[in-house]
Amino acid sequence: MMLSVSSVLMLIQTISNLKIESFAVVMPYDVDLPPEHMAFYFNNNPLAADACRKNDDCPYKKHLDKKVCWGYEETCTEEAKYSDPVCQGDSKGWVKSKKEQKEMFFKQGDFGYIKERKQEMKVLCNEGDSLLECTTYTRFCRAKNIMFDFNKLLDMPEPMRYREDVIGEGQVGGHCTLDKKRLKNEGHHKSPLQSWFAELEHFIELPGHPIKEQMCDAIIDRPTFILKLDATVNMYHHFCDFFNLYASLHLNNTFSKDVYIFIWDTIPYRSNFGITWKAFTNFPLLNLGQFKGQKVCFMDAVFPLLPRMIFGMYYNMPLVPGCQGSGLFHAFNRHIIHRLGIKQQRSSENKVRITLLTRSTQYRRILNEDELIKALEKIPECTVKKVNFNGRIPFIEQLEISHNSDVLIGMHGAGLTHMLFQPDWAVIFEIFNCEDENCYRDLARLRGLKYITWEKRDKLFPEDKGHHPTLGAHAKFTNYAFDVHEFVRLVNIAVYHVKNHPVFQNKHNITNSKSPPSHTEL
């Protein structure tokens, strides 16, 4: 259970000199990963593998000595890597061959992205007691024994979340030799949610070890991930934070929850999605507001990938057409589901579980929703559930629903981000994309799910032209009714896909279903 801010402050203030002490050291192989990820972890952490091999009580011995890799390791072969994207579709002129198409998808939206970032790492400050190293444009950085001076926060009005002047000249530094020119050259992507340049551009060489020389009011000696967050009220945007944090675990090769999460904001974190932090840390979140006016030393800090990077993941990322199935997104699914304890329930009589997302918002509601539900209930091989993923349903319960939804149906909106946690055989049916064609289709491709959306505009009935507050008529700012016959036809396509997916069949011990539904079949 997450502590209140006052409780966290009390915890910090009861420790001498505001020093946050380390607790018990976790065994090197006890990292609480999904069992199927342990072989990959051991191959990148030989000391952990040796510790498990020598301990008779290690429960992961069957995962030792397997020739597998995530895909970003220099010695990783095609046969050994975590997954291989499927590129059966047309690349639409992006590349000249299938090989190039697959390589581009792997680099844009899979573990190949991690590999490129690892190859970019540059040391900016070294040869001393401190360290600062970053990828190109400071999109990801690591630091050892550095100091931040948060004195400017005392006079800084709210909101300050996206300000770029929190740290001024000389208010960040370490005891190392700084390559000033190299650091300055990394500022081309300076922006609140695209790089860490604004926080690190004023880095200086300190005259001594900042901790040993007692330069700090607070010392954080547990490994700490410092995060700048996107919109925490919107699942699509906030899970871009969580996803990039997960990708950063791979970049840093650290998966322990024995770490702090430090939010770069003075306002206490609040979000309906907050339970997700339990997949990354065992401790309450820290934030800037707890350290106003103080000099804070971090012994081991990571500045993760950010949610709105240029060519980042997954917000507005370019994605070559024709491919699907990112291993990185698949691994993220497994990681979150495992650490939050979400279970896959077997459906009754092997029926396909359909979940329709209803909305209580002003726009993008389904006007004939009850009529569509009644039509779905007549399909004998399905069960149907209607849910409203609002703040009244705990997020952990929402994840349990989405993870047990074989077909998830909803209007264009952030709730469709739940596709990240559907099972591998699932279908996402964006009943209408509101003329934003790529957003959730690309997310489905990354997750490796079948994507369906409305096809026949003459069987779609908008309430009006839409009323955007400044842009006028807009497809996202109205409500819609749908032709029942066409709706059921598309759902039948989804049901057929689920019933004939090999993973679904293996899990439910069934053989191939009937032939694909025709265009006229109800």
PDB file of N, CA and C in Angstrom, residues 17-18 146-152 154 167 170-172 204 206 210-211 214-220 290-298:
ATOM      1  N   ASN A  17      20.386  13.060   9.520  1.00  0.00           N
ATOM      2  CA  ASN A  17      20.899  13.851   8.397  1.00  0.00           C
ATOM      3  C   ASN A  17      20.130  13.598   7.112  1.00  0.00           C
ATOM      4  N   LEU A  18      18.849  13.175   7.241  1.00  0.00           N
ATOM      5  CA  LEU A  18      17.993  12.901   6.086  1.00  0.00           C
ATOM      6  C   LEU A  18      18.625  11.887   5.135  1.00  0.00           C
ATOM      7  N   ILE A 146      26.612  11.816  -7.699  1.00  0.00           N
ATOM      8  CA  ILE A 146      26.400  13.180  -8.184  1.00  0.00           C
ATOM      9  C   ILE A 146      25.537  13.962  -7.198  1.00  0.00           C
ATOM     10  N   MET A 147      25.581  15.264  -7.311  1.00  0.00           N
ATOM     11  CA  MET A 147      24.856  16.157  -6.415  1.00  0.00           C
ATOM     12  C   MET A 147      23.928  17.067  -7.206  1.00  0.00           C
ATOM     13  N   PHE A 148      22.684  17.219  -6.741  1.00  0.00           N
ATOM     14  CA  PHE A 148      21.738  18.212  -7.251  1.00  0.00           C
ATOM     15  C   PHE A 148      21.446  19.213  -6.147  1.00  0.00           C
ATOM     16  N   ASP A 149      21.404  20.484  -6.495  1.00  0.00           N
ATOM     17  CA  ASP A 149      21.018  21.547  -5.565  1.00  0.00           C
ATOM     18  C   ASP A 149      19.620  22.030  -5.955  1.00  0.00           C
ATOM     19  N   PHE A 150      18.628  21.757  -5.092  1.00  0.00           N
ATOM     20  CA  PHE A 150      17.238  22.106  -5.380  1.00  0.00           C
ATOM     21  C   PHE A 150      16.809  23.397  -4.691  1.00  0.00           C
ATOM     22  N   ASN A 151      17.729  24.333  -4.556  1.00  0.00           N
ATOM     23  CA  ASN A 151      17.437  25.595  -3.886  1.00  0.00           C
ATOM     24  C   ASN A 151      16.423  26.443  -4.655  1.00  0.00           C
ATOM     25  N   LYS A 152      16.452  26.409  -5.986  1.00  0.00           N
ATOM     26  CA  LYS A 152      15.550  27.237  -6.788  1.00  0.00           C
ATOM     27  C   LYS A 152      14.081  26.862  -6.581  1.00  0.00           C
ATOM     28  N   LEU A 154      12.513  26.610  -3.914  1.00  0.00           N
ATOM     29  CA  LEU A 154      11.900  27.357  -2.814  1.00  0.00           C
ATOM     30  C   LEU A 154      11.080  28.540  -3.320  1.00  0.00           C
ATOM     31  N   ILE A 167      17.177  23.429 -12.556  1.00  0.00           N
ATOM     32  CA  ILE A 167      18.598  23.323 -12.210  1.00  0.00           C
ATOM     33  C   ILE A 167      19.379  24.384 -12.969  1.00  0.00           C
ATOM     34  N   GLY A 170      25.911  25.332 -12.085  1.00  0.00           N
ATOM     35  CA  GLY A 170      26.597  24.839 -10.897  1.00  0.00           C
ATOM     36  C   GLY A 170      25.724  24.095  -9.913  1.00  0.00           C
ATOM     37  N   GLN A 171      24.463  23.838 -10.242  1.00  0.00           N
ATOM     38  CA  GLN A 171      23.572  23.166  -9.302  1.00  0.00           C
ATOM     39  C   GLN A 171      23.458  21.663  -9.537  1.00  0.00           C
ATOM     40  N   VAL A 172      24.326  21.144 -10.377  1.00  0.00           N
ATOM     41  CA  VAL A 172      24.456  19.697 -10.548  1.00  0.00           C
ATOM     42  C   VAL A 172      25.912  19.432 -10.884  1.00  0.00           C
ATOM     43  N   ILE A 204      28.832  20.397 -13.483  1.00  0.00           N
ATOM     44  CA  ILE A 204      30.173  20.946 -13.238  1.00  0.00           C
ATOM     45  C   ILE A 204      31.044  19.916 -12.532  1.00  0.00           C
ATOM     46  N   LEU A 206      33.031  19.019  -9.442  1.00  0.00           N
ATOM     47  CA  LEU A 206      33.106  19.385  -8.024  1.00  0.00           C
ATOM     48  C   LEU A 206      34.519  19.170  -7.512  1.00  0.00           C
ATOM     49  N   PRO A 210      31.314  14.359  -3.466  1.00  0.00           N
ATOM     50  CA  PRO A 210      30.207  15.117  -2.846  1.00  0.00           C
ATOM     51  C   PRO A 210      29.661  14.483  -1.579  1.00  0.00           C
ATOM     52  N   ILE A 211      29.779  13.182  -1.440  1.00  0.00           N
ATOM     53  CA  ILE A 211      29.254  12.518  -0.246  1.00  0.00           C
ATOM     54  C   ILE A 211      30.305  12.508   0.864  1.00  0.00           C
ATOM     55  N   GLN A 214      30.830  15.732   2.492  1.00  0.00           N
ATOM     56  CA  GLN A 214      29.625  16.228   3.192  1.00  0.00           C
ATOM     57  C   GLN A 214      29.047  17.484   2.534  1.00  0.00           C
ATOM     58  N   MET A 215      28.905  17.432   1.216  1.00  0.00           N
ATOM     59  CA  MET A 215      28.327  18.553   0.484  1.00  0.00           C
ATOM     60  C   MET A 215      26.800  18.510   0.469  1.00  0.00           C
ATOM     61  N   CYS A 216      26.207  17.425   0.935  1.00  0.00           N
ATOM     62  CA  CYS A 216      24.780  17.205   0.737  1.00  0.00           C
ATOM     63  C   CYS A 216      23.992  17.222   2.036  1.00  0.00           C
ATOM     64  N   ASP A 217      22.753  17.682   1.939  1.00  0.00           N
ATOM     65  CA  ASP A 217      21.822  17.627   3.070  1.00  0.00           C
ATOM     66  C   ASP A 217      21.133  16.268   3.142  1.00  0.00           C
ATOM     67  N   ALA A 218      20.983  15.621   1.994  1.00  0.00           N
ATOM     68  CA  ALA A 218      20.346  14.307   1.929  1.00  0.00           C
ATOM     69  C   ALA A 218      21.155  13.417   0.999  1.00  0.00           C
ATOM     70  N   ILE A 219      21.312  12.166   1.398  1.00  0.00           N
ATOM     71  CA  ILE A 219      22.054  11.194   0.605  1.00  0.00           C
ATOM     72  C   ILE A 219      21.125  10.033   0.281  1.00  0.00           C
ATOM     73  N   ILE A 220      20.944   9.788  -0.993  1.00  0.00           N
ATOM     74  CA  ILE A 220      20.125   8.651  -1.417  1.00  0.00           C
ATOM     75  C   ILE A 220      21.082   7.595  -1.948  1.00  0.00           C
ATOM     76  N   GLN A 290       9.809  16.956  -1.664  1.00  0.00           N
ATOM     77  CA  GLN A 290      10.347  16.542  -0.364  1.00  0.00           C
ATOM     78  C   GLN A 290      11.747  17.088  -0.114  1.00  0.00           C
ATOM     79  N   PHE A 291      12.367  17.677  -1.150  1.00  0.00           N
ATOM     80  CA  PHE A 291      13.764  18.095  -1.022  1.00  0.00           C
ATOM     81  C   PHE A 291      13.972  19.553  -1.435  1.00  0.00           C
ATOM     82  N   LYS A 292      12.927  20.364  -1.383  1.00  0.00           N
ATOM     83  CA  LYS A 292      13.066  21.777  -1.720  1.00  0.00           C
ATOM     84  C   LYS A 292      14.143  22.441  -0.848  1.00  0.00           C
ATOM     85  N   GLY A 293      15.013  23.203  -1.508  1.00  0.00           N
ATOM     86  CA  GLY A 293      16.033  23.942  -0.780  1.00  0.00           C
ATOM     87  C   GLY A 293      17.212  23.114  -0.318  1.00  0.00           C
ATOM     88  N   GLN A 294      17.257  21.839  -0.665  1.00  0.00           N
ATOM     89  CA  GLN A 294      18.319  20.965  -0.192  1.00  0.00           C
ATOM     90  C   GLN A 294      19.269  20.568  -1.327  1.00  0.00           C
ATOM     91  N   LYS A 295      20.474  20.233  -0.907  1.00  0.00           N
ATOM     92  CA  LYS A 295      21.422  19.598  -1.805  1.00  0.00           C
ATOM     93  C   LYS A 295      21.321  18.096  -1.578  1.00  0.00           C
ATOM     94  N   VAL A 296      21.045  17.382  -2.659  1.00  0.00           N
ATOM     95  CA  VAL A 296      20.790  15.948  -2.560  1.00  0.00           C
ATOM     96  C   VAL A 296      21.827  15.194  -3.366  1.00  0.00           C
ATOM     97  N   CYS A 297      22.448  14.193  -2.741  1.00  0.00           N
ATOM     98  CA  CYS A 297      23.423  13.354  -3.424  1.00  0.00           C
ATOM     99  C   CYS A 297      22.801  12.009  -3.782  1.00  0.00           C
ATOM    100  N   PHE A 298      23.024  11.578  -5.005  1.00  0.00           N
ATOM    101  CA  PHE A 298      22.583  10.272  -5.487  1.00  0.00           C
ATOM    102  C   PHE A 298      23.829   9.420  -5.730  1.00  0.00           C
TER     103      PHE A 298
END
